[in-house]
Short mmCIF file of C-alpha atoms and ligand atoms in Angstrom, two decimals:
data_model
loop_
_atom_site.label_atom_id
_atom_site.label_comp_id
_atom_site.label_asym_id
_atom_site.label_seq_id
_atom_site.Cartn_x
_atom_site.Cartn_y
_atom_site.Cartn_z
CA MET F 286 -26.54 -11.34 26.26
CA ARG F 287 -29.86 -11.30 24.39
CA ARG F 288 -29.84 -8.67 21.66
CA SER F 289 -32.96 -6.78 22.81
CA LEU F 290 -31.63 -6.58 26.37
CA PHE F 291 -28.30 -5.38 25.08
CA VAL F 292 -29.86 -2.61 22.97
CA LEU F 293 -32.08 -1.55 25.93
CA LEU F 294 -29.04 -1.33 28.18
CA LEU F 295 -27.24 0.71 25.58
CA VAL F 296 -30.10 3.16 25.19
CA MET F 297 -30.23 3.61 28.99
CA ILE F 298 -26.50 4.26 29.17
CA LEU F 299 -26.68 6.73 26.31
CA VAL F 300 -29.65 8.59 27.83
CA ILE F 301 -27.93 8.84 31.22
CA GLY F 302 -24.70 9.81 29.55
CA THR F 303 -25.95 12.57 27.24
CA GLY F 304 -25.19 15.30 29.75
CA VAL F 305 -21.51 14.41 29.66
CA ALA F 306 -21.23 13.22 26.07
CA ALA F 307 -17.68 13.57 24.77
CA ALA F 308 -17.19 15.78 21.75
CA GLN F 309 -14.46 13.49 20.43
CA THR F 310 -15.14 10.60 18.09
CA ARG F 311 -14.45 7.20 19.64
CA VAL F 312 -12.96 4.51 17.43
CA GLY F 313 -12.94 0.88 18.53
CA VAL F 314 -10.09 -1.07 16.95
CA ALA F 315 -10.38 -4.87 17.26
CA MET F 316 -7.27 -6.86 16.33
CA PRO F 317 -7.06 -10.68 16.23
CA THR F 318 -3.94 -11.52 18.23
CA GLN F 319 -0.69 -10.21 19.62
CA SER F 320 1.08 -13.49 18.89
CA LEU F 321 1.90 -12.42 15.33
CA GLN F 322 4.15 -9.45 14.83
CA ARG F 323 2.12 -7.83 12.08
CA TRP F 324 -1.04 -7.31 14.15
CA ASN F 325 0.96 -5.57 16.90
CA GLN F 326 2.26 -3.17 14.28
CA ASP F 327 -1.17 -2.69 12.68
CA GLY F 328 -2.70 -1.94 16.10
CA ALA F 329 0.11 0.38 17.20
CA TYR F 330 0.04 2.39 13.95
CA MET F 331 -3.75 2.67 13.99
CA LYS F 332 -3.74 3.91 17.60
CA GLN F 333 -0.93 6.38 17.02
CA MET F 334 -2.33 7.82 13.79
CA LEU F 335 -5.88 8.06 15.13
CA GLU F 336 -4.77 9.73 18.36
CA GLU F 337 -2.64 12.21 16.42
CA ALA F 338 -5.78 13.06 14.43
CA GLY F 339 -7.66 13.69 17.68
CA TYR F 340 -9.72 10.51 18.06
CA VAL F 341 -10.23 8.50 21.24
CA VAL F 342 -9.06 4.95 20.57
CA ASP F 343 -10.10 1.70 22.22
CA LEU F 344 -7.60 -0.89 20.91
CA GLN F 345 -8.15 -4.54 21.83
CA TYR F 346 -6.44 -7.82 20.91
CA ALA F 347 -8.44 -11.06 21.20
CA ASN F 348 -5.81 -13.79 21.46
CA ASN F 349 -7.28 -15.53 18.40
CA ASP F 350 -10.38 -16.29 20.50
CA VAL F 351 -13.58 -15.58 18.55
CA GLY F 352 -15.78 -15.35 21.69
CA LEU F 353 -13.38 -12.85 23.22
CA GLN F 354 -13.41 -10.71 20.07
CA VAL F 355 -17.24 -10.67 20.13
CA SER F 356 -17.32 -9.57 23.76
CA GLN F 357 -14.67 -6.91 23.11
CA LEU F 358 -16.87 -5.52 20.33
CA GLU F 359 -19.91 -5.52 22.63
CA THR F 360 -17.91 -3.60 25.22
CA MET F 361 -16.71 -1.10 22.62
CA ILE F 362 -20.33 -0.48 21.58
CA LEU F 363 -21.39 -0.15 25.24
CA ASN F 364 -18.58 2.35 25.79
CA GLY F 365 -19.95 4.54 23.00
CA ALA F 366 -17.84 3.65 19.97
CA ASP F 367 -18.76 5.83 16.97
CA ILE F 368 -16.85 3.71 14.43
CA LEU F 369 -15.51 0.15 14.56
CA VAL F 370 -12.39 -1.08 12.78
CA ILE F 371 -12.16 -4.88 12.87
CA ALA F 372 -9.53 -7.38 11.78
CA SER F 373 -11.65 -10.46 12.37
CA ILE F 374 -10.51 -13.85 13.63
CA ASP F 375 -13.35 -15.82 12.07
CA GLY F 376 -14.80 -13.63 9.33
CA SER F 377 -18.18 -15.38 9.53
CA ALA F 378 -18.69 -15.17 13.30
CA LEU F 379 -19.49 -11.50 13.85
CA GLY F 380 -22.97 -11.21 12.30
CA THR F 381 -24.93 -10.90 15.55
CA VAL F 382 -22.78 -8.33 17.30
CA LEU F 383 -22.53 -6.29 14.10
CA GLU F 384 -26.33 -6.21 13.77
CA ILE F 385 -26.27 -4.29 17.05
CA ALA F 386 -23.67 -1.91 15.61
CA GLN F 387 -25.84 -1.44 12.54
CA ASP F 388 -28.95 -0.76 14.67
CA MET F 389 -26.93 1.89 16.49
CA GLY F 390 -25.78 3.47 13.19
CA ILE F 391 -22.12 2.61 13.84
CA PRO F 392 -20.10 2.25 10.62
CA VAL F 393 -17.86 -0.83 10.48
CA ILE F 394 -14.59 -1.00 8.55
CA ALA F 395 -13.23 -4.49 7.88
CA TYR F 396 -9.48 -4.22 8.34
CA ASP F 397 -7.29 -6.50 6.20
CA ARG F 398 -9.75 -9.44 6.47
CA LEU F 399 -13.24 -9.26 5.01
CA ILE F 400 -16.15 -9.74 7.42
CA MET F 401 -18.50 -12.29 5.89
CA GLU F 402 -22.23 -13.05 5.88
CA THR F 403 -23.49 -9.65 7.03
CA ASP F 404 -24.57 -6.37 5.47
CA ALA F 405 -23.38 -4.51 8.59
CA VAL F 406 -19.89 -4.07 7.18
CA THR F 407 -19.59 -0.66 5.55
CA TYR F 408 -16.11 -0.60 3.95
CA TYR F 409 -13.12 -2.87 3.56
CA ALA F 410 -9.44 -1.86 3.43
CA THR F 411 -6.76 -4.43 2.68
CA PHE F 412 -3.82 -5.36 0.50
CA ASP F 413 -4.61 -6.93 -2.85
CA ASN F 414 -4.91 -10.49 -1.58
CA TYR F 415 -5.03 -12.26 -4.94
CA MET F 416 -1.96 -10.28 -6.04
CA VAL F 417 -0.09 -11.48 -2.91
CA GLY F 418 -0.60 -15.05 -4.12
CA THR F 419 0.29 -14.16 -7.70
CA ILE F 420 3.61 -12.65 -6.61
CA GLN F 421 4.45 -15.75 -4.55
CA GLY F 422 3.54 -18.17 -7.34
CA GLN F 423 5.28 -16.12 -10.03
CA TYR F 424 8.37 -15.96 -7.87
CA LEU F 425 8.60 -19.77 -7.93
CA VAL F 426 7.94 -19.85 -11.68
CA ASP F 427 10.90 -17.51 -12.21
CA ALA F 428 13.27 -18.84 -9.55
CA LEU F 429 12.78 -22.47 -10.61
CA GLY F 430 13.12 -21.48 -14.28
CA LEU F 431 9.89 -23.29 -15.10
CA GLU F 432 9.46 -21.63 -18.46
CA THR F 433 12.54 -23.26 -19.96
CA LEU F 434 12.90 -26.21 -17.58
CA GLU F 435 13.40 -29.63 -19.11
CA GLY F 436 12.30 -32.23 -16.58
CA SER F 437 10.43 -31.44 -13.39
CA VAL F 438 10.66 -30.06 -9.86
CA ASN F 439 8.94 -31.18 -6.65
CA ILE F 440 7.02 -28.71 -4.56
CA GLU F 441 4.54 -28.69 -1.66
CA ILE F 442 1.94 -26.09 -0.74
CA THR F 443 1.10 -24.74 2.74
CA GLY F 444 -1.91 -22.47 2.99
CA GLY F 445 -3.55 -20.19 5.52
CA SER F 446 -6.49 -20.45 7.89
CA PRO F 447 -9.81 -21.63 6.43
CA ASP F 448 -11.80 -19.15 8.56
CA ASP F 449 -9.86 -16.22 7.05
CA ASN F 450 -11.36 -15.10 3.74
CA ASN F 451 -7.91 -13.88 2.61
CA ALA F 452 -6.43 -17.37 2.72
CA ARG F 453 -8.31 -18.59 -0.36
CA TYR F 454 -7.28 -15.51 -2.35
CA PHE F 455 -3.62 -16.08 -1.51
CA TYR F 456 -3.94 -19.74 -2.46
CA GLN F 457 -5.81 -19.05 -5.68
CA GLY F 458 -3.41 -16.33 -6.84
CA ALA F 459 -0.41 -18.61 -6.25
CA TYR F 460 -2.07 -21.70 -7.66
CA ASP F 461 -3.16 -19.93 -10.84
CA ALA F 462 0.46 -18.88 -11.42
CA ILE F 463 1.85 -22.42 -11.16
CA GLU F 464 -1.07 -24.42 -12.54
CA PRO F 465 0.10 -24.31 -16.19
CA TYR F 466 3.37 -25.93 -15.10
CA ILE F 467 1.55 -28.60 -13.07
CA LYS F 468 -0.49 -29.40 -16.16
CA ALA F 469 2.68 -29.47 -18.29
CA GLY F 470 4.23 -32.00 -15.89
CA LYS F 471 7.01 -29.60 -14.90
CA VAL F 472 5.75 -29.20 -11.32
CA ILE F 473 5.07 -32.35 -9.32
CA ILE F 474 3.43 -32.27 -5.89
CA PRO F 475 4.60 -35.61 -4.45
CA SER F 476 2.10 -35.55 -1.53
CA GLY F 477 -0.75 -35.06 -3.98
CA GLN F 478 -2.15 -32.48 -1.52
CA VAL F 479 -3.22 -29.59 -3.66
CA GLU F 480 -6.81 -28.66 -2.74
CA PHE F 481 -7.21 -25.72 -0.37
CA GLU F 482 -8.85 -27.92 2.29
CA GLN F 483 -5.83 -30.26 2.22
CA ILE F 484 -3.16 -27.61 2.52
CA ALA F 485 -4.89 -25.13 4.90
CA THR F 486 -3.40 -24.29 8.33
CA LEU F 487 -5.93 -23.45 11.04
CA ALA F 488 -5.17 -20.12 12.76
CA TRP F 489 -2.07 -19.73 10.58
CA SER F 490 -0.29 -21.69 13.28
CA SER F 491 3.46 -22.29 12.91
CA GLU F 492 3.14 -25.44 15.01
CA ARG F 493 0.42 -26.93 12.78
CA ALA F 494 2.36 -26.06 9.63
CA GLN F 495 5.44 -27.69 11.14
CA ALA F 496 3.55 -30.86 12.15
CA ARG F 497 2.09 -31.24 8.66
CA MET F 498 5.51 -30.70 7.04
CA ASP F 499 7.03 -33.28 9.42
CA ASN F 500 4.49 -35.78 8.09
CA LEU F 501 5.07 -34.84 4.46
CA ILE F 502 8.83 -35.21 4.84
CA ALA F 503 8.46 -38.62 6.53
CA ALA F 504 6.00 -39.88 3.93
CA HIS F 505 7.50 -38.50 0.70
CA TYR F 506 11.05 -37.22 1.13
CA SER F 507 12.79 -39.49 3.67
CA ASP F 508 14.02 -41.66 0.77
CA GLY F 509 16.06 -38.74 -0.59
CA THR F 510 13.44 -37.45 -3.06
CA PRO F 511 14.44 -33.80 -3.58
CA LEU F 512 12.11 -31.02 -2.48
CA HIS F 513 12.70 -27.89 -4.53
CA ALA F 514 10.19 -25.45 -3.06
CA VAL F 515 7.45 -25.00 -0.49
CA LEU F 516 4.86 -22.41 -1.38
CA CYS F 517 3.89 -20.98 2.03
CA SER F 518 1.10 -18.41 2.20
CA ASN F 519 2.63 -16.35 4.99
CA ASP F 520 5.54 -16.00 7.35
CA SER F 521 4.09 -17.84 10.35
CA THR F 522 3.45 -20.95 8.25
CA ALA F 523 6.88 -20.51 6.59
CA ILE F 524 8.52 -20.59 10.02
CA GLY F 525 6.84 -23.92 10.81
CA VAL F 526 7.87 -25.42 7.47
CA THR F 527 11.45 -24.12 7.85
CA ASN F 528 11.71 -25.64 11.33
CA ALA F 529 10.49 -29.01 10.03
CA LEU F 530 13.10 -28.95 7.26
CA ILE F 531 15.89 -27.99 9.67
CA ASN F 532 14.85 -30.74 12.11
CA ALA F 533 14.79 -33.24 9.26
CA GLY F 534 18.40 -32.34 8.47
CA PHE F 535 18.01 -30.49 5.16
CA ASP F 536 21.41 -28.88 4.46
CA ASP F 537 21.92 -25.39 3.08
CA ASP F 538 22.73 -26.71 -0.39
CA GLU F 539 19.49 -28.70 -0.61
CA PHE F 540 17.23 -26.27 1.23
CA PRO F 541 14.03 -25.68 -0.77
CA LEU F 542 12.85 -22.23 -1.84
CA ILE F 543 10.30 -21.04 0.69
CA THR F 544 7.86 -18.19 0.12
CA GLY F 545 6.21 -16.05 2.80
CA GLN F 546 4.25 -12.92 3.55
CA ASP F 547 4.50 -10.06 6.09
CA CYS F 548 8.28 -9.60 6.36
CA ASP F 549 8.19 -10.57 10.04
CA ILE F 550 11.55 -10.03 11.71
CA ALA F 551 12.22 -13.76 12.23
CA ASN F 552 11.53 -14.38 8.54
CA VAL F 553 13.66 -11.50 7.29
CA LYS F 554 16.46 -13.00 9.41
CA ASN F 555 15.80 -16.31 7.63
CA ILE F 556 15.99 -14.53 4.26
CA ILE F 557 19.36 -13.09 5.29
CA ALA F 558 20.48 -16.58 6.41
CA GLY F 559 19.34 -18.14 3.10
CA ARG F 560 16.55 -20.17 4.69
CA GLN F 561 13.61 -18.31 3.17
CA ALA F 562 13.64 -17.10 -0.41
CA MET F 563 11.16 -14.25 -0.33
CA SER F 564 8.36 -12.60 1.57
CA ILE F 565 5.67 -10.09 0.75
CA PHE F 566 6.05 -6.66 2.29
CA LYS F 567 2.70 -5.29 3.38
CA ASP F 568 3.56 -1.87 4.72
CA THR F 569 1.14 -1.71 7.64
CA ARG F 570 1.80 2.03 7.91
CA MET F 571 0.17 2.40 4.49
CA LEU F 572 -2.91 0.35 5.41
CA ALA F 573 -3.35 2.12 8.75
CA ALA F 574 -3.03 5.53 7.07
CA GLN F 575 -5.64 4.54 4.48
CA VAL F 576 -8.07 3.44 7.19
CA VAL F 577 -7.55 6.71 9.07
CA LYS F 578 -8.40 8.56 5.83
CA MET F 579 -11.55 6.43 5.52
CA ILE F 580 -12.54 7.34 9.07
CA GLU F 581 -11.94 11.05 8.42
CA ALA F 582 -14.17 10.89 5.35
CA ILE F 583 -16.94 9.08 7.24
CA VAL F 584 -16.80 11.59 10.12
CA ASN F 585 -16.97 14.48 7.63
CA GLY F 586 -19.94 12.92 5.88
CA GLU F 587 -17.94 12.30 2.69
CA GLU F 588 -17.43 9.16 0.58
CA PRO F 589 -14.11 7.48 1.42
CA GLU F 590 -11.65 6.71 -1.38
CA ILE F 591 -12.46 3.28 -2.87
CA ASN F 592 -10.61 1.51 -5.69
CA ASP F 593 -12.44 -1.83 -5.93
CA THR F 594 -16.20 -2.24 -6.14
CA THR F 595 -16.38 -5.71 -7.69
CA THR F 596 -14.12 -8.25 -5.97
CA TYR F 597 -15.07 -8.59 -2.33
CA ASP F 598 -18.44 -10.29 -2.08
CA ASN F 599 -19.11 -11.31 1.53
CA ASN F 600 -22.08 -13.51 0.51
CA VAL F 601 -24.52 -10.75 1.38
CA LYS F 602 -23.15 -7.82 -0.60
CA ILE F 603 -20.11 -6.57 -2.44
CA VAL F 604 -18.20 -4.48 0.06
CA PRO F 605 -16.63 -1.25 -1.29
CA THR F 606 -12.90 -1.75 -0.86
CA TYR F 607 -9.59 0.08 -0.89
CA LEU F 608 -6.73 -2.19 -2.01
CA CYS F 609 -3.13 -1.30 -1.12
CA PRO F 610 -0.36 -2.79 -3.27
CA PRO F 611 1.67 -5.71 -1.83
CA VAL F 612 5.40 -5.62 -2.62
CA PHE F 613 7.92 -8.37 -3.32
CA ALA F 614 10.84 -8.64 -0.84
CA ASP F 615 13.98 -10.78 -0.96
CA ILE F 616 17.68 -10.70 -0.15
CA ASN F 617 18.34 -8.13 -2.89
CA ASN F 618 15.91 -5.41 -1.89
CA PHE F 619 15.17 -5.89 1.82
CA GLU F 620 17.62 -3.20 2.95
CA GLU F 621 16.02 -0.52 0.80
CA LEU F 622 12.47 -1.71 1.48
CA LEU F 623 12.67 -2.39 5.19
CA ILE F 624 15.62 -0.49 6.63
CA GLU F 625 15.96 2.62 4.50
CA SER F 626 12.19 3.15 4.68
CA GLY F 627 12.46 3.18 8.48
CA TYR F 628 10.28 0.08 8.95
CA TYR F 629 13.00 -1.79 10.87
CA THR F 630 16.36 -0.82 12.29
CA ARG F 631 19.48 -2.78 11.34
CA GLU F 632 19.69 -3.95 14.97
CA GLN F 633 16.19 -5.44 14.83
CA LEU F 634 17.32 -7.60 11.94
CA GLY F 635 20.50 -8.61 13.75
CA LEU F 636 22.75 -6.70 11.32
C1 BGC T 51 -3.14 -11.45 6.68
C2 BGC T 51 -1.70 -11.88 6.54
C3 BGC T 51 -1.27 -12.63 7.79
C4 BGC T 51 -2.28 -13.70 8.17
C5 BGC T 51 -1.97 -14.33 9.51
C6 BGC T 51 -4.00 -12.64 6.99
O1 BGC T 51 -5.34 -12.28 7.08
O2 BGC T 51 -3.58 -10.82 5.50
O3 BGC T 51 -0.89 -10.76 6.33
O4 BGC T 51 -0.03 -13.24 7.58
O5 BGC T 51 -3.59 -13.18 8.23
O6 BGC T 51 -2.12 -13.44 10.54
#
């Protein structure tokens, strides 16, 4: 729809609707997909916490379809959203619809993923993305004993989606942690694929990560060359890589160390089974609660709590950000972190 027409339509609806205007604040929550566990949890927590605080919530999932997310946002605006919370699919694709939100004075909170190339984004709340990568990379440094290692280990890298601004932060944090050991000749990447563009996985797809790993195994490891670790940016890519290794017949005693992120149930089960070494626990309850606090502040005309005003440049402005801390999870602490904290039940993890 042309922008001017859209705004006209909105004004008409608002004028007609003023007599019955709801007193409650309406919050539109746009999530990328239901196909990944974490976004279901993020959406459910947001809805529950906002409703408990008395807001009217319009929660939508867009099936990783950018066009669908745009039209969901248009509908939210048409339906009178007062605030938008958006976990974008393609961070650079929302400029036009968000100009409408800006014209209407609707604050926009970027949820978990930064919205790029627009000044219509008001605040950003996320986990410290660079730190996620640092924890993953440092884990491999420690677990492979790189500091004192004589000789070398072979690793491969699997990254996230190039249209997600977070993916480069994860990659950079992890790469910076292992780079000194690559330079020292202690870490070899037999495929030679090390640039972000070479290791990225569109849409964080397990299937794409698996297909790429199938190719890497066939080209570089089918002659028995050992593979000691695969640095995977998140759990959905880790699942693809793990499946490729299982299909290629890697036994338990030669299974590489695999990193991940999100503590998805399937991956925690793999940690328990010894098929994934670690994951990052991003407590979505914490992020959702922080965003609800941001919304409360905005509604009360106050400044929300911000703890980073320098890092997140979306190519138009630096977006004021609240960073939650990511936490390391592995076989030794998952019970305390995930079960005792009430995040999962033992049954969910098959225990
Ligand atoms: C999130 C990760 C998630 C990935 C895939 C990223 O933007 O920060 O937690 O694993 O998207 O959905």
